[in-house]
Structures are given as C-alpha cells and as structure tokens.
Amino acid sequence: MSSKVTHNIIRRKIGYVVVIFLITTMSHGQTTKYNQFWGEIQFNRTITKKWSTELNLGTSYSSTESSANIFEENTQRSFRAWGHYYLSPRWKLSSFVGYFNNKDVPEIGQYESPEWRFALQGIYYFHKTGYTLSTRMRLELRHMKNDDDNYENVFRYRQQIKYLKPINSKVLREGVVYAVASDELFFKSGTKVTGLSFFDRNRLNIGAGYLFTDNIQIELTYANEYLPRDDGNQIINAAAFTLTFNNFFENLNKKFLHKSETTSDD
C-alpha cells in the first residue's frame, strides 16, 4: 500500500471521527457525568509463530449520581478468552468469548445485566520508523439480560485508530516508556437493554506504558466516553490500568526449574 493511499485512509478516518463527535456533542438533552476506574490483567501465551492465546480478567468501578467517589460502586467484573492468528506482519485476526457480570452499570440504567459476548476482530498495522499506527475492526454479539429478565442479542461494530510511540527507544523492549493514543467509534443495533440509537459511543484514550521486561508491561491511560442515550446523554471520565504478562506460567516454570537445577548442582 503506497504512502499516499495510507495517508488518505488516515485522513478519512479522522474526518469520520470529527463529524460523528460534532454531531453527537450538538445533541440536546440532559447529560450525566460519571468518573470510573477500569482495571484489567492480561495473560498472553505464544503457541506457534502464527498462533497465540490470551486471557483477560477485568473489573470496573464507578461514581454515582449521588457520589463522586470513583470507587463508589463495583459495576462490572469480566473475563475474556482470546485466540489470535497472525496472517501477515500487517494483519492480526482474533476472536474471543467473554462473560461480563454487569451490575449497577450507568450505561444500562443501574440494574444487573449479566452478558455473554462473542467477537471477531481484525487489526491492520501501518509500521513506521519510530512509531506504529493501527486500525482495529471488531464485530461483537452481546447476549444481555434486560430489566424484564429476558435476554436480548445486541450487535455492535467498533472502529478504532491507534497511535503508539516508544519514547526512549525506537522499538518496544525492556526498560522502554511509550506513549499511546486512540479513538474508537461504536455502532449498535437498537434493543431495549441498550437503547434504540444506532450510534453507541465515542471513546478517546490517551496515556503511557512501561515495559519492566520483554514479558511484563504496565499501561495507564485516561479515557473519555460520550454515550448518547434515550433517557439522557452520558459522559464518562475513566482512569484505565492494564497489566500484561507474556508467557507468564512458562517463564515461571523455567525460573523455578533453573533454580531447582542450580540447587541440584550445588
């Protein structure tokens, strides 16, 4: 793909983001703001050069309309199991199944709504010298319980553009700090549980990460979400924390095995 074509694609995506943001922010109606904390631990495991797996364990906390405390309510706990296939250096294809224990979630009107979620995802990477630009496409099927205790299927499409730049190195490796920024648009089918609007939300993320080793890294970001809803729009300001381990159990076994062999030699 030529540089000119790539730049045109990027400009179009940024243009879509700006148009959607302007349209939604001009919408009338009451707007409610929430402060939240999103935490996730990720375990990645390499199977072959083409395949890998991933397990995510997550939790979310939120303020309420009566309290500004970011940890006032535990709104969600979740797990996701991924399979990744590296089609080429530029394409990564993925799928996951996950369970989300949604409780007291502002988005759905503060009632319990357990959810099974299935997704297909593709990421295309624009590898550049000194930084990486990527675009992510994800289609989700959300099987959610509504306030009538009935389950509904919600289809949601997500389109993200992401920028990642190492600060003290040209590549990501042990001891490197990196900056990260992304913007993502969400579109959904209309249902009772999530509302009838086609546009679901816009999510802007900006922050930084650090690689303690090649297999352990931490990422801290600020997220801003705009959610148009039937009964009033919502704005969420969130602090997001992600801790990632690569081949955690394999590396742990090797470490203990090495210590055992050293002790035996002594």
Short mmCIF file of C-alpha atoms in Angstrom, two decimals:
data_model
loop_
_atom_site.label_atom_id
_atom_site.label_comp_id
_atom_site.label_asym_id
_atom_site.label_seq_id
_atom_site.Cartn_x
_atom_site.Cartn_y
_atom_site.Cartn_z
CA MET A 1 0.00 0.00 0.00
CA SER A 2 1.52 3.38 -1.06
CA SER A 3 2.22 6.16 1.44
CA LYS A 4 -0.23 8.47 -0.35
CA VAL A 5 -3.07 5.93 -0.14
CA THR A 6 -2.27 5.27 3.52
CA HIS A 7 -2.39 8.97 4.35
CA ASN A 8 -5.73 9.34 2.53
CA ILE A 9 -7.20 6.46 4.54
CA ILE A 10 -5.99 8.00 7.79
CA ARG A 11 -7.41 11.43 6.87
CA ARG A 12 -10.80 9.89 6.04
CA LYS A 13 -10.93 8.02 9.37
CA ILE A 14 -10.01 11.16 11.31
CA GLY A 15 -12.68 13.04 9.34
CA TYR A 16 -15.33 10.44 10.29
CA VAL A 17 -14.34 10.75 13.94
CA VAL A 18 -14.62 14.55 13.88
CA VAL A 19 -18.01 14.51 12.10
CA ILE A 20 -19.51 11.94 14.48
CA PHE A 21 -18.15 13.79 17.51
CA LEU A 22 -19.58 17.13 16.34
CA ILE A 23 -22.98 15.61 15.59
CA THR A 24 -23.26 13.84 18.92
CA THR A 25 -22.00 16.72 21.04
CA MET A 26 -24.61 19.01 19.48
CA SER A 27 -27.39 16.66 20.61
CA HIS A 28 -29.78 18.22 23.10
CA GLY A 29 -30.87 16.72 26.39
CA GLN A 30 -29.63 16.22 29.92
CA THR A 31 -26.06 14.99 30.25
CA THR A 32 -24.90 12.94 33.25
CA LYS A 33 -21.21 12.60 34.08
CA TYR A 34 -19.53 9.63 35.79
CA ASN A 35 -15.97 9.07 36.97
CA GLN A 36 -14.75 5.49 36.68
CA PHE A 37 -11.81 3.14 37.13
CA TRP A 38 -11.17 0.30 34.66
CA GLY A 39 -8.65 -2.39 35.59
CA GLU A 40 -7.52 -5.40 33.57
CA ILE A 41 -4.87 -8.11 33.81
CA GLN A 42 -3.86 -9.80 30.55
CA PHE A 43 -2.11 -13.15 30.16
CA ASN A 44 -0.73 -13.83 26.67
CA ARG A 45 0.74 -17.14 25.55
CA THR A 46 2.58 -17.88 22.33
CA ILE A 47 1.56 -21.22 20.75
CA THR A 48 3.38 -21.03 17.40
CA LYS A 49 4.75 -18.27 15.17
CA LYS A 50 1.23 -17.83 13.78
CA TRP A 51 -0.98 -18.52 16.81
CA SER A 52 -1.32 -17.19 20.35
CA THR A 53 -3.93 -17.17 23.12
CA GLU A 54 -4.91 -14.53 25.65
CA LEU A 55 -6.91 -14.37 28.89
CA ASN A 56 -8.27 -11.09 30.27
CA LEU A 57 -9.53 -10.56 33.83
CA GLY A 58 -11.23 -7.20 34.34
CA THR A 59 -13.07 -5.09 36.88
CA SER A 60 -14.72 -1.66 36.76
CA TYR A 61 -15.77 0.85 39.42
CA SER A 62 -17.89 3.97 39.04
CA SER A 63 -19.15 7.05 40.79
CA THR A 64 -22.92 7.52 41.04
CA GLU A 65 -25.26 10.48 40.63
CA SER A 66 -25.16 10.96 44.43
CA SER A 67 -21.43 10.33 44.98
CA ALA A 68 -18.34 11.48 43.06
CA ASN A 69 -16.20 8.69 44.55
CA ILE A 70 -14.61 6.84 41.63
CA PHE A 71 -14.80 3.56 43.62
CA GLU A 72 -18.37 4.05 44.89
CA GLU A 73 -19.80 1.02 43.04
CA ASN A 74 -18.23 -2.08 41.54
CA THR A 75 -20.09 -2.01 38.23
CA GLN A 76 -18.55 -4.90 36.31
CA ARG A 77 -16.33 -7.97 36.53
CA SER A 78 -15.33 -9.87 33.44
CA PHE A 79 -13.20 -12.47 31.76
CA ARG A 80 -12.37 -12.98 28.08
CA ALA A 81 -10.60 -15.85 26.32
CA TRP A 82 -8.93 -14.94 23.00
CA GLY A 83 -7.42 -16.73 20.04
CA HIS A 84 -5.07 -14.74 17.76
CA TYR A 85 -3.84 -15.58 14.28
CA TYR A 86 -1.03 -13.56 12.67
CA LEU A 87 -1.95 -13.64 8.99
CA SER A 88 0.97 -11.40 7.97
CA PRO A 89 3.24 -8.76 9.55
CA ARG A 90 0.43 -6.26 8.94
CA TRP A 91 -2.70 -8.30 9.72
CA LYS A 92 -3.71 -9.84 13.05
CA LEU A 93 -7.03 -11.73 13.20
CA SER A 94 -8.69 -12.52 16.54
CA SER A 95 -11.78 -13.91 18.18
CA PHE A 96 -12.94 -14.06 21.79
CA VAL A 97 -15.69 -15.31 24.06
CA GLY A 98 -16.25 -13.49 27.33
CA TYR A 99 -18.56 -13.22 30.32
CA PHE A 100 -19.36 -9.82 31.81
CA ASN A 101 -21.05 -9.65 35.20
CA ASN A 102 -22.67 -6.25 34.74
CA LYS A 103 -24.16 -4.83 37.92
CA ASP A 104 -25.24 -1.26 38.64
CA VAL A 105 -23.89 -0.09 35.29
CA PRO A 106 -24.83 3.55 34.47
CA GLU A 107 -24.95 2.73 30.73
CA ILE A 108 -27.87 0.33 31.16
CA GLY A 109 -29.77 2.27 33.85
CA GLN A 110 -28.20 0.86 37.04
CA TYR A 111 -29.56 -2.70 37.10
CA GLU A 112 -27.93 -6.11 36.97
CA SER A 113 -27.42 -7.41 33.43
CA PRO A 114 -25.13 -10.44 33.01
CA GLU A 115 -23.77 -10.74 29.49
CA TRP A 116 -22.06 -13.25 27.24
CA ARG A 117 -20.06 -11.63 24.49
CA PHE A 118 -18.62 -13.08 21.26
CA ALA A 119 -16.42 -11.14 18.83
CA LEU A 120 -14.48 -11.27 15.58
CA GLN A 121 -11.66 -8.77 15.18
CA GLY A 122 -9.04 -7.66 12.66
CA ILE A 123 -6.13 -5.26 13.22
CA TYR A 124 -4.13 -3.72 10.38
CA TYR A 125 -0.73 -2.23 11.27
CA PHE A 126 0.97 0.69 9.50
CA HIS A 127 4.55 0.07 10.64
CA LYS A 128 6.56 3.29 10.58
CA THR A 129 10.05 4.19 11.77
CA GLY A 130 9.76 5.31 15.37
CA TYR A 131 6.02 4.66 15.81
CA THR A 132 3.17 2.30 14.96
CA LEU A 133 -0.23 3.28 13.62
CA SER A 134 -3.01 0.69 13.55
CA THR A 135 -6.68 0.43 12.79
CA ARG A 136 -8.91 -2.12 14.52
CA MET A 137 -12.25 -3.50 13.32
CA ARG A 138 -14.38 -5.52 15.73
CA LEU A 139 -17.86 -7.07 15.40
CA GLU A 140 -19.48 -8.12 18.68
CA LEU A 141 -22.54 -10.18 19.57
CA ARG A 142 -23.69 -9.28 23.09
CA HIS A 143 -26.22 -11.64 24.71
CA MET A 144 -27.54 -9.44 27.56
CA LYS A 145 -30.32 -9.63 30.13
CA ASN A 146 -32.67 -6.64 30.17
CA ASP A 147 -34.70 -5.26 33.09
CA ASP A 148 -37.56 -7.69 32.28
CA ASP A 149 -35.16 -10.61 32.97
CA ASN A 150 -35.20 -11.54 29.29
CA TYR A 151 -32.05 -11.93 27.19
CA GLU A 152 -31.54 -9.85 24.06
CA ASN A 153 -28.94 -10.04 21.32
CA VAL A 154 -27.14 -6.79 20.60
CA PHE A 155 -24.86 -6.48 17.57
CA ARG A 156 -22.14 -3.87 17.88
CA TYR A 157 -19.45 -2.72 15.45
CA ARG A 158 -16.33 -0.92 16.67
CA GLN A 159 -13.77 1.00 14.60
CA GLN A 160 -10.58 2.21 16.25
CA ILE A 161 -7.47 4.07 15.15
CA LYS A 162 -4.44 3.86 17.47
CA TYR A 163 -1.04 5.55 17.68
CA LEU A 164 1.86 4.11 19.71
CA LYS A 165 5.31 5.67 20.03
CA PRO A 166 8.30 4.47 22.10
CA ILE A 167 9.86 7.41 23.95
CA ASN A 168 13.39 6.31 24.88
CA SER A 169 13.94 3.78 22.08
CA LYS A 170 12.94 3.09 18.51
CA VAL A 171 11.41 -0.28 19.43
CA LEU A 172 9.44 -1.72 22.35
CA ARG A 173 11.71 -3.68 24.69
CA GLU A 174 12.68 -3.92 28.36
CA GLY A 175 13.02 -0.52 30.05
CA VAL A 176 11.14 1.44 27.36
CA VAL A 177 8.44 4.03 28.06
CA TYR A 178 5.87 4.56 25.32
CA ALA A 179 3.03 6.98 24.58
CA VAL A 180 -0.32 5.73 23.31
CA ALA A 181 -3.45 7.42 21.97
CA SER A 182 -6.57 6.07 20.29
CA ASP A 183 -10.09 6.97 19.27
CA GLU A 184 -12.88 4.47 18.73
CA LEU A 185 -16.41 4.69 17.34
CA PHE A 186 -19.13 2.22 18.42
CA PHE A 187 -22.31 1.44 16.43
CA LYS A 188 -25.03 -0.95 17.61
CA SER A 189 -28.40 -2.46 16.85
CA GLY A 190 -31.38 -0.99 18.71
CA THR A 191 -32.67 -3.02 21.68
CA LYS A 192 -34.43 -2.49 24.99
CA VAL A 193 -31.32 -3.19 27.04
CA THR A 194 -29.00 -0.67 25.32
CA GLY A 195 -31.45 1.76 23.73
CA LEU A 196 -32.57 2.37 20.16
CA SER A 197 -29.89 4.77 18.95
CA PHE A 198 -27.60 3.47 16.19
CA PHE A 199 -24.54 5.37 17.40
CA ASP A 200 -23.41 3.78 20.67
CA ARG A 201 -20.47 5.90 21.85
CA ASN A 202 -17.15 7.54 21.11
CA ARG A 203 -14.12 6.58 23.23
CA LEU A 204 -10.92 8.63 23.34
CA ASN A 205 -7.86 7.20 25.12
CA ILE A 206 -4.51 8.82 25.87
CA GLY A 207 -1.73 7.66 28.18
CA ALA A 208 1.58 5.86 28.53
CA GLY A 209 3.07 2.45 29.23
CA TYR A 210 6.28 0.93 30.51
CA LEU A 211 7.96 -2.44 29.84
CA PHE A 212 9.52 -3.82 33.03
CA THR A 213 10.79 -6.74 30.96
CA ASP A 214 10.06 -8.06 27.48
CA ASN A 215 7.27 -10.11 29.11
CA ILE A 216 5.79 -7.72 31.69
CA GLN A 217 4.35 -4.30 30.97
CA ILE A 218 2.00 -1.76 32.52
CA GLU A 219 -0.22 0.82 30.83
CA LEU A 220 -2.03 3.79 32.38
CA THR A 221 -4.46 5.84 30.30
CA TYR A 222 -7.21 8.42 30.60
CA ALA A 223 -10.41 7.55 28.75
CA ASN A 224 -13.24 9.87 27.81
CA GLU A 225 -16.50 8.35 26.56
CA TYR A 226 -19.54 10.09 25.12
CA LEU A 227 -22.72 7.95 25.19
CA PRO A 228 -25.97 9.24 23.63
CA ARG A 229 -28.88 7.52 25.39
CA ASP A 230 -32.68 7.65 25.09
CA ASP A 231 -33.14 8.99 28.63
CA GLY A 232 -30.20 11.43 28.60
CA ASN A 233 -26.64 11.53 27.35
CA GLN A 234 -23.71 10.35 29.46
CA ILE A 235 -20.06 11.37 29.68
CA ILE A 236 -17.60 9.02 31.37
CA ASN A 237 -14.13 10.03 32.51
CA ALA A 238 -12.12 6.93 33.40
CA ALA A 239 -8.68 6.03 34.67
CA ALA A 240 -7.65 2.77 32.98
CA PHE A 241 -4.96 0.42 34.27
CA THR A 242 -3.69 -2.61 32.33
CA LEU A 243 -1.07 -5.11 33.46
CA THR A 244 0.17 -7.55 30.81
CA PHE A 245 2.13 -10.79 31.20
CA ASN A 246 3.54 -12.66 28.21
CA ASN A 247 4.07 -16.43 28.61
CA PHE A 248 3.72 -15.93 32.38
CA PHE A 249 3.37 -19.54 33.51
CA GLU A 250 6.01 -20.83 31.08
CA ASN A 251 8.51 -18.22 32.30
CA LEU A 252 7.63 -19.02 35.91
CA ASN A 253 8.23 -22.73 35.33
CA LYS A 254 11.57 -22.01 33.66
CA LYS A 255 12.63 -19.81 36.57
CA PHE A 256 11.79 -22.43 39.20
CA LEU A 257 13.28 -25.20 37.05
CA HIS A 258 16.52 -23.23 36.73
CA LYS A 259 16.64 -22.69 40.48
CA SER A 260 15.99 -26.40 41.06
CA GLU A 261 18.79 -27.39 38.66
CA THR A 262 21.18 -24.91 40.31
CA THR A 263 20.37 -26.32 43.74
CA SER A 264 20.90 -29.89 42.48
CA ASP A 265 24.30 -28.94 41.03
CA ASP A 266 25.35 -27.49 44.37
#
